[in-house]
Coordinates of C-alpha atoms in Angstrom, one line a residue:
M79 CA -31.9 -7.8 -3.2
E80 CA -33.1 -4.8 -1.1
D81 CA -34.4 -7.1 1.6
A82 CA -31.0 -9.0 1.7
A83 CA -29.1 -5.7 2.0
R84 CA -31.5 -4.5 4.7
K85 CA -30.9 -7.7 6.7
L86 CA -27.2 -7.3 6.5
R87 CA -27.4 -3.7 7.6
D88 CA -29.7 -4.6 10.5
G89 CA -27.3 -7.3 11.7
R90 CA -24.8 -4.7 12.9
F91 CA -24.3 -4.3 16.7
E92 CA -25.5 -1.3 18.6
I93 CA -23.2 1.1 20.5
D94 CA -24.2 1.8 24.1
S95 CA -24.9 5.5 24.1
T96 CA -24.6 5.7 27.9
Q97 CA -21.1 4.2 28.1
T98 CA -17.9 6.1 27.8
Y99 CA -15.5 4.0 25.7
S100 CA -11.7 3.9 26.0
L101 CA -9.5 3.3 23.0
T102 CA -8.8 -0.3 24.1
E103 CA -12.6 -1.1 24.2
L104 CA -13.1 0.5 20.8
I105 CA -10.3 -1.6 19.3
D106 CA -11.8 -4.7 20.8
L107 CA -15.2 -3.9 19.3
A108 CA -13.7 -3.2 15.9
E109 CA -11.8 -6.5 15.8
R110 CA -15.0 -8.3 16.5
H111 CA -17.4 -6.4 14.4
N112 CA -15.6 -4.6 11.6
P113 CA -16.6 -6.4 8.3
E114 CA -13.0 -6.2 7.0
T115 CA -11.9 -8.7 9.7
R116 CA -14.7 -11.1 8.6
V117 CA -13.6 -10.9 5.0
A118 CA -10.0 -11.7 6.0
W119 CA -11.1 -14.5 8.3
E120 CA -13.2 -16.2 5.6
R121 CA -10.4 -15.8 3.1
A122 CA -8.0 -17.6 5.5
R123 CA -10.6 -20.3 6.1
A124 CA -11.0 -20.8 2.4
Q125 CA -7.3 -21.1 2.0
A126 CA -7.1 -23.7 4.8
A127 CA -9.7 -25.7 3.0
A128 CA -7.7 -25.5 -0.2
F129 CA -4.7 -26.9 1.7
G130 CA -6.9 -29.8 2.8
V131 CA -7.8 -30.4 -0.9
A132 CA -4.1 -30.5 -1.8
R133 CA -3.3 -32.9 1.0
S134 CA -6.1 -35.3 -0.1
E135 CA -3.9 -36.2 -3.1
L136 CA -1.7 -38.3 -0.8
Y137 CA -4.6 -40.7 -0.3
P138 CA -6.5 -43.0 -2.7
T139 CA -9.9 -42.1 -4.0
L140 CA -12.7 -44.7 -3.6
A141 CA -16.0 -44.5 -5.4
A142 CA -19.0 -46.8 -5.2
I143 CA -21.2 -47.4 -8.3
A144 CA -24.5 -49.2 -8.4
L145 CA -26.1 -50.1 -11.7
S146 CA -29.4 -51.7 -12.6
R147 CA -30.7 -52.2 -16.1
T148 CA -33.6 -54.1 -17.7
N149 CA -33.7 -55.0 -21.4
R150 CA -36.5 -56.6 -23.3
A151 CA -36.2 -57.6 -27.0
E152 CA -37.6 -59.9 -29.6
I153 CA -34.9 -62.4 -30.7
F154 CA -35.2 -64.0 -34.1
F155 CA -34.4 -67.7 -34.1
V156 CA -34.8 -70.0 -37.1
T157 CA -38.3 -68.9 -38.3
S158 CA -39.7 -67.4 -35.2
F159 CA -39.3 -64.4 -32.8
F160 CA -38.8 -65.1 -29.1
R161 CA -39.2 -62.5 -26.4
Q162 CA -36.2 -62.2 -24.1
T163 CA -36.0 -60.2 -20.8
T164 CA -32.7 -59.5 -19.1
Q165 CA -32.4 -57.9 -15.6
Y166 CA -28.9 -56.6 -14.7
F167 CA -27.6 -55.6 -11.3
Q168 CA -24.0 -54.5 -10.5
I169 CA -22.2 -53.0 -7.6
S170 CA -18.7 -51.7 -8.3
L171 CA -15.9 -50.1 -6.4
A172 CA -13.3 -47.9 -8.2
L173 CA -10.0 -47.2 -6.4
N174 CA -7.4 -44.9 -7.8
Y175 CA -4.1 -44.1 -6.3
T176 CA -1.0 -42.2 -7.5
V177 CA 2.0 -44.4 -6.5
F178 CA 4.6 -41.8 -7.3
D179 CA 4.9 -38.6 -9.4
F180 CA 8.4 -37.3 -8.6
G181 CA 7.2 -34.5 -6.3
A182 CA 4.2 -33.0 -8.2
R183 CA 1.8 -33.7 -5.3
S184 CA 4.3 -32.5 -2.6
G185 CA 4.9 -29.3 -4.6
R186 CA 1.2 -28.6 -4.7
I187 CA 0.8 -29.4 -1.0
D188 CA 3.8 -27.1 -0.1
A189 CA 2.4 -24.3 -2.2
A190 CA -1.0 -24.6 -0.5
K191 CA 0.6 -24.7 2.9
A192 CA 2.5 -21.6 2.2
E193 CA -0.6 -19.9 0.9
V194 CA -2.4 -20.8 4.1
L195 CA 0.5 -19.1 6.0
A196 CA 0.2 -16.1 3.7
A197 CA -3.6 -15.9 4.3
N198 CA -3.0 -16.0 8.1
F199 CA -0.5 -13.2 7.9
G200 CA -3.0 -11.3 5.7
F201 CA -5.6 -11.8 8.4
N202 CA -3.1 -10.4 11.0
D203 CA -2.4 -7.5 8.7
T204 CA -6.1 -6.7 8.4
H205 CA -6.3 -6.5 12.1
R206 CA -3.3 -4.2 12.1
K207 CA -5.0 -1.9 9.6
V208 CA -8.3 -2.0 11.5
I209 CA -6.6 -1.1 14.7
Y210 CA -4.8 1.8 13.0
Q211 CA -8.1 3.0 11.5
V212 CA -9.7 3.1 14.9
E213 CA -6.7 4.8 16.5
Q214 CA -6.6 7.5 13.8
A215 CA -10.3 8.2 14.0
Y216 CA -10.2 8.2 17.8
Y217 CA -7.4 10.7 17.9
R218 CA -9.0 12.9 15.3
L219 CA -12.1 12.9 17.5
L220 CA -10.0 13.8 20.6
N221 CA -8.4 16.6 18.6
W222 CA -11.8 18.1 17.6
M223 CA -13.2 17.7 21.1
G224 CA -10.1 19.6 22.4
Q225 CA -10.5 22.2 19.7
E226 CA -14.1 22.6 20.8
D227 CA -13.0 23.4 24.3
A228 CA -10.3 25.7 23.0
V229 CA -12.8 27.6 20.8
R230 CA -15.4 27.9 23.6
A231 CA -12.7 29.4 25.8
S232 CA -11.8 31.8 23.0
L233 CA -15.5 32.7 22.6
S234 CA -15.6 33.4 26.3
N235 CA -12.6 35.7 26.0
A236 CA -14.1 37.5 23.1
Q237 CA -17.4 38.0 25.0
A238 CA -15.4 39.3 27.9
V239 CA -13.6 41.8 25.6
Q240 CA -16.9 42.8 24.1
E241 CA -18.5 43.4 27.5
A242 CA -15.4 45.5 28.5
A243 CA -15.7 47.6 25.3
E244 CA -19.4 48.2 25.7
D245 CA -18.9 49.1 29.3
R246 CA -16.2 51.6 28.4
L247 CA -18.4 53.0 25.6
A248 CA -21.3 53.5 28.1
H249 CA -18.9 55.5 30.3
G250 CA -17.5 57.5 27.4
L251 CA -14.1 55.9 27.5
A252 CA -14.3 54.0 24.2
T253 CA -15.5 54.6 20.7
L254 CA -18.2 52.8 18.7
P255 CA -15.6 51.3 16.3
D256 CA -14.0 49.6 19.3
V257 CA -17.3 48.0 20.2
L258 CA -17.9 46.9 16.6
E259 CA -14.5 45.4 16.5
A260 CA -15.1 43.5 19.7
R261 CA -18.5 42.2 18.4
S262 CA -16.8 41.1 15.2
A263 CA -14.3 39.1 17.2
T264 CA -17.2 37.4 19.1
A265 CA -19.0 36.6 15.9
Q266 CA -15.8 35.1 14.4
A267 CA -15.4 32.9 17.5
E268 CA -19.0 31.8 17.1
Y269 CA -18.3 30.9 13.5
D270 CA -15.2 29.0 14.4
L271 CA -17.1 27.1 17.0
Q272 CA -19.7 25.9 14.5
A273 CA -17.0 24.8 12.1
V274 CA -15.4 22.8 14.9
L275 CA -18.7 21.2 15.9
G276 CA -19.2 20.1 12.4
A277 CA -15.8 18.5 12.1
E278 CA -16.4 16.8 15.5
E279 CA -19.6 15.2 14.2
I280 CA -17.7 13.9 11.1
A281 CA -15.0 12.5 13.3
R282 CA -17.6 10.7 15.5
G283 CA -19.1 9.1 12.3
D284 CA -15.6 8.1 11.1
L285 CA -14.9 6.4 14.5
T286 CA -18.2 4.5 14.6
T287 CA -17.7 3.3 11.0
A288 CA -14.2 2.1 11.8
V289 CA -15.5 0.2 14.8
G290 CA -18.0 -1.5 12.5
T291 CA -21.4 0.0 13.1
S292 CA -23.5 2.8 11.7
A293 CA -22.1 6.3 11.3
T294 CA -25.3 7.7 12.9
A295 CA -24.6 5.8 16.2
L296 CA -23.9 8.1 19.2
I297 CA -20.6 7.3 20.8
H298 CA -18.9 8.8 23.8
V299 CA -15.1 8.6 24.3
Q300 CA -12.7 9.5 27.1
P301 CA -11.8 13.2 27.0
S302 CA -8.2 14.0 25.9
E303 CA -7.3 15.0 29.5
Q304 CA -7.6 11.4 30.5
V305 CA -5.4 10.0 27.8
P306 CA -1.7 10.1 28.9
T307 CA 0.7 11.8 26.5
P308 CA 4.4 10.6 26.7
D309 CA 7.2 12.9 26.2
S310 CA 9.9 10.6 24.7
I311 CA 10.6 7.5 22.7
G312 CA 11.7 4.3 24.4
D313 CA 14.0 3.0 21.7
T314 CA 16.2 4.1 18.8
V315 CA 15.1 4.2 15.2
D316 CA 17.4 1.2 14.3
Q317 CA 15.6 -0.8 16.9
A318 CA 12.2 0.2 15.5
I319 CA 13.3 -0.7 12.0
N320 CA 14.6 -4.1 13.0
R321 CA 11.5 -4.8 14.9
A322 CA 9.3 -3.9 11.9
L323 CA 11.3 -6.2 9.6
E324 CA 10.8 -9.0 12.0
Q325 CA 7.1 -8.7 12.7
R326 CA 5.3 -6.8 10.0
P327 CA 2.6 -9.2 8.8
D328 CA 2.5 -7.8 5.3
L329 CA 6.3 -8.5 4.9
L330 CA 5.8 -12.0 6.4
Q331 CA 3.0 -12.6 4.0
Q332 CA 5.3 -11.8 1.1
A333 CA 7.9 -14.1 2.5
A334 CA 5.3 -16.9 2.6
E335 CA 4.5 -16.1 -1.1
I336 CA 8.2 -16.9 -1.9
R337 CA 7.7 -20.3 -0.3
S338 CA 4.6 -20.9 -2.4
A339 CA 6.5 -19.9 -5.6
N340 CA 9.3 -22.3 -4.8
A341 CA 6.8 -25.1 -4.3
R342 CA 5.3 -24.3 -7.7
V343 CA 8.8 -24.6 -9.2
K344 CA 9.0 -28.1 -7.7
E345 CA 5.6 -29.0 -9.1
A346 CA 6.6 -27.7 -12.6
R347 CA 9.8 -29.7 -12.6
A348 CA 8.0 -32.9 -11.7
A349 CA 6.1 -32.6 -15.0
Y350 CA 9.2 -33.8 -16.8
Y351 CA 9.0 -37.2 -15.1
P352 CA 6.4 -40.0 -15.4
A353 CA 3.6 -40.6 -13.0
L354 CA 2.5 -44.1 -11.9
T355 CA -1.1 -44.7 -10.9
L356 CA -2.9 -47.8 -9.6
N357 CA -6.5 -48.5 -10.6
V358 CA -8.5 -51.3 -8.9
S359 CA -12.2 -51.9 -9.8
P360 CA -13.9 -54.9 -8.2
N361 CA -17.6 -55.4 -9.0
V362 CA -20.3 -57.9 -8.1
Q363 CA -22.7 -58.8 -10.9
S364 CA -26.1 -60.4 -10.7
L365 CA -27.9 -61.3 -13.9
Y366 CA -31.5 -62.5 -14.4
G367 CA -32.9 -63.7 -17.7
L368 CA -36.2 -64.9 -19.1
Q369 CA -36.9 -66.3 -22.5
Q370 CA -40.2 -67.1 -23.9
Q371 CA -41.4 -70.7 -23.1
F372 CA -38.5 -71.0 -20.6
P373 CA -38.3 -70.2 -16.9
W374 CA -36.2 -67.5 -15.2
T375 CA -32.5 -68.1 -14.9
H376 CA -29.9 -66.4 -12.7
T377 CA -26.2 -66.1 -12.4
S378 CA -23.8 -64.0 -10.3
D379 CA -20.1 -63.4 -10.2
L380 CA -17.3 -61.3 -8.9
A381 CA -15.5 -59.5 -11.6
G382 CA -13.2 -56.5 -11.9
G383 CA -9.7 -55.4 -12.9
L384 CA -6.4 -54.3 -11.6
S385 CA -4.1 -52.1 -13.6
F386 CA -1.0 -49.9 -13.3
N387 CA -0.8 -46.9 -15.5
L388 CA 2.5 -45.2 -16.3
R389 CA 2.1 -41.8 -18.0
W390 CA 5.0 -39.9 -19.3
T391 CA 4.7 -37.0 -21.5
I392 CA 7.3 -37.1 -24.2
F393 CA 6.5 -34.0 -26.2
D394 CA 4.1 -31.1 -25.3
G395 CA 5.3 -28.3 -27.6
G396 CA 7.3 -26.6 -24.9
A397 CA 4.4 -26.3 -22.3
R398 CA 6.4 -27.8 -19.4
K399 CA 9.5 -25.7 -20.2
N400 CA 7.4 -22.5 -20.3
K401 CA 5.6 -23.4 -17.1
L402 CA 8.9 -24.0 -15.3
T403 CA 10.3 -20.7 -16.6
E404 CA 7.1 -18.9 -15.4
A405 CA 7.4 -20.5 -12.0
V406 CA 11.1 -19.6 -11.6
A407 CA 10.3 -16.0 -12.7
N408 CA 7.5 -15.8 -10.1
V409 CA 10.1 -16.8 -7.4
H410 CA 12.5 -14.1 -8.5
Q411 CA 9.6 -11.6 -8.7
A412 CA 8.5 -12.5 -5.1
E413 CA 12.1 -12.2 -3.8
A414 CA 12.5 -8.8 -5.5
Q415 CA 9.1 -7.7 -4.1
V416 CA 10.3 -8.6 -0.6
N417 CA 13.5 -6.5 -1.1
V418 CA 11.3 -3.6 -2.2
A419 CA 9.1 -4.0 0.9
H420 CA 12.2 -4.0 3.1
D421 CA 13.2 -0.6 1.8
Q422 CA 9.7 0.8 2.0
I423 CA 9.2 -0.4 5.5
A424 CA 12.5 1.0 6.7
D425 CA 11.5 4.4 5.1
Q426 CA 8.1 4.3 6.7
V427 CA 9.5 3.6 10.1
W428 CA 12.1 6.3 9.7
T429 CA 9.4 8.8 8.7
A430 CA 7.1 7.8 11.6
Y431 CA 10.0 8.1 14.0
S432 CA 10.9 11.5 12.8
N433 CA 7.3 12.7 12.9
L434 CA 7.0 11.6 16.5
N435 CA 10.2 13.4 17.5
T436 CA 8.9 16.5 15.7
A437 CA 5.5 16.2 17.5
F438 CA 7.4 16.1 20.9
R439 CA 9.3 19.3 20.0
Q440 CA 6.2 21.0 18.7
H441 CA 4.3 20.1 21.9
K442 CA 7.0 21.7 24.1
A443 CA 6.9 24.8 21.8
A444 CA 3.1 24.8 22.0
I445 CA 3.1 24.8 25.8
A446 CA 5.5 27.7 25.9
L447 CA 3.4 29.6 23.3
L448 CA 0.1 29.0 25.2
E449 CA 1.7 30.3 28.5
A450 CA 3.1 33.4 26.8
A451 CA -0.2 34.1 24.9
S452 CA -2.2 33.7 28.1
Q453 CA -0.1 36.1 29.9
S454 CA -0.1 38.5 27.0
Y455 CA -3.9 38.4 26.7
A456 CA -4.4 38.9 30.4
A457 CA -2.0 41.9 30.5
A458 CA -3.5 43.5 27.4
L459 CA -7.1 43.1 28.7
E460 CA -6.1 44.6 32.1
S461 CA -4.3 47.5 30.4
Y462 CA -7.3 48.1 28.2
N463 CA -9.6 48.3 31.2
Y464 CA -7.2 50.9 32.7
G465 CA -7.1 52.8 29.4
L466 CA -3.5 52.1 28.8
R467 CA -4.0 49.9 25.6
N468 CA -6.3 50.1 22.7
L469 CA -8.8 47.5 21.6
L470 CA -6.8 46.4 18.6
D471 CA -4.0 45.3 20.9
V472 CA -6.5 43.2 23.0
T473 CA -8.1 41.6 20.0
A474 CA -4.7 40.8 18.5
A475 CA -3.7 39.2 21.8
Q476 CA -7.0 37.3 21.9
R477 CA -6.5 35.9 18.4
T478 CA -2.9 34.9 19.4
L479 CA -4.3 33.1 22.5
A480 CA -6.9 31.3 20.4
Q481 CA -4.3 30.1 18.0
A482 CA -2.1 29.0 20.9
R483 CA -4.9 27.0 22.4
S484 CA -5.6 25.3 19.1
A485 CA -1.9 24.6 18.6
D486 CA -1.6 23.1 22.1
V487 CA -4.5 20.7 21.5
L488 CA -3.2 19.8 18.0
A489 CA 0.3 19.2 19.4
R490 CA -1.0 16.8 22.1
T491 CA -3.1 14.8 19.7
Q492 CA -0.3 14.8 17.1
I493 CA 1.9 13.0 19.6
L494 CA -0.8 10.3 20.1
T495 CA -1.3 10.1 16.3
A496 CA 2.4 9.8 15.6
L497 CA 2.7 7.1 18.3
A498 CA -0.1 5.1 16.7
D499 CA 1.5 5.6 13.3
L500 CA 4.9 4.3 14.6
A501 CA 3.2 1.3 16.2
F502 CA 1.4 0.6 12.9
R503 CA 4.6 0.9 10.8
T504 CA 6.6 -1.4 13.1
G505 CA 3.8 -3.9 13.6
D506 CA 3.7 -3.3 17.4
S507 CA -0.1 -2.7 17.3
I508 CA -0.8 -6.4 17.0
Q509 CA 2.1 -7.7 19.1
Q510 CA 0.9 -7.9 22.8
N511 CA 4.4 -8.4 24.1
A512 CA 6.2 -6.0 21.8
T513 CA 8.4 -3.2 23.2
K514 CA 6.4 -0.1 22.6
P515 CA 7.4 3.6 23.0

């Protein structure tokens, strides 16, 4: 078992550590290598094979049988026993065909066909989820990469303030508590940087796992500056909801399950009627016999039979009635589930649409906050160098600037994350020609 698990693990593909991957390239890798897509693909293949099994009932079955037997016995005749040897050969064909069954076969075939359709939609939905997982992991990594840049900039600012405080202390213009406060701010920035680096490592592991390889693989992605960030949505929320109800594969899968349930009702109703089958069994016989004191003898013949069987269940203790009731209830359940899914999808799209608009507004506010915080910090540091402001004012402005940088990075990645979420909720992520924001 350990060797088998090791072989499966070693079969994973390797990430090129020298290449910088875009989101499109990562999604392509995930769709080819993520094991969840393989599971869904094999499930769809199995369901297609089940459909082939159901369709085979439309054709007769033909079986060939070959028999050979040798018997030796002592036969008592008058006052003596005589040895008798019989050699028996037979080749037979058995043909069975259902002439009609009032829709039982067609019901099973329709059900299997609908289940194939549902499996295909399930396969598409798996791709949709894998794409969404990669997008979320990718944008999380971009966020932490941006946060790293922001924290490093804050660390540089803290070091600049510390150097200014130490310089003023050396010239007798500042006090030791001021220097200690500046050193504390630098240490806090160092601490924040290590926390961000740890979160960035986890995000890289999440991304490589979503792509379908080992979490320890080294992966390089485009920096956030190279990823365009839109500033508006291209359609209304009603358009997004209608598009989701038309193309969401999980909803289409549930609709296919309604078709399958209706076909099972057809099959259950057919059980109330008779079924006529045809059985044909031709066989060729060859017999050899030997009796004591007589030579071998042989005979051969073409035998067989032809029969029609009409089977009609008159009474079964209510089994057919209950099966039909169960099938009808499954139809109603599937229809109700689709109605529930309609409401849930509409709510999901509405929430994603609102979150995206909120992200747009937050991004604008974050830009204004970063600009104001940058100016405030620059003015506070300059005034401190001239002795017009105290160090507490500078460190407060520095903390505000650090928070503004973090908010700006988070706001930009939140737009991308919200866009991916809206595409996931509407089903646009797997529709090449869909209208996207």
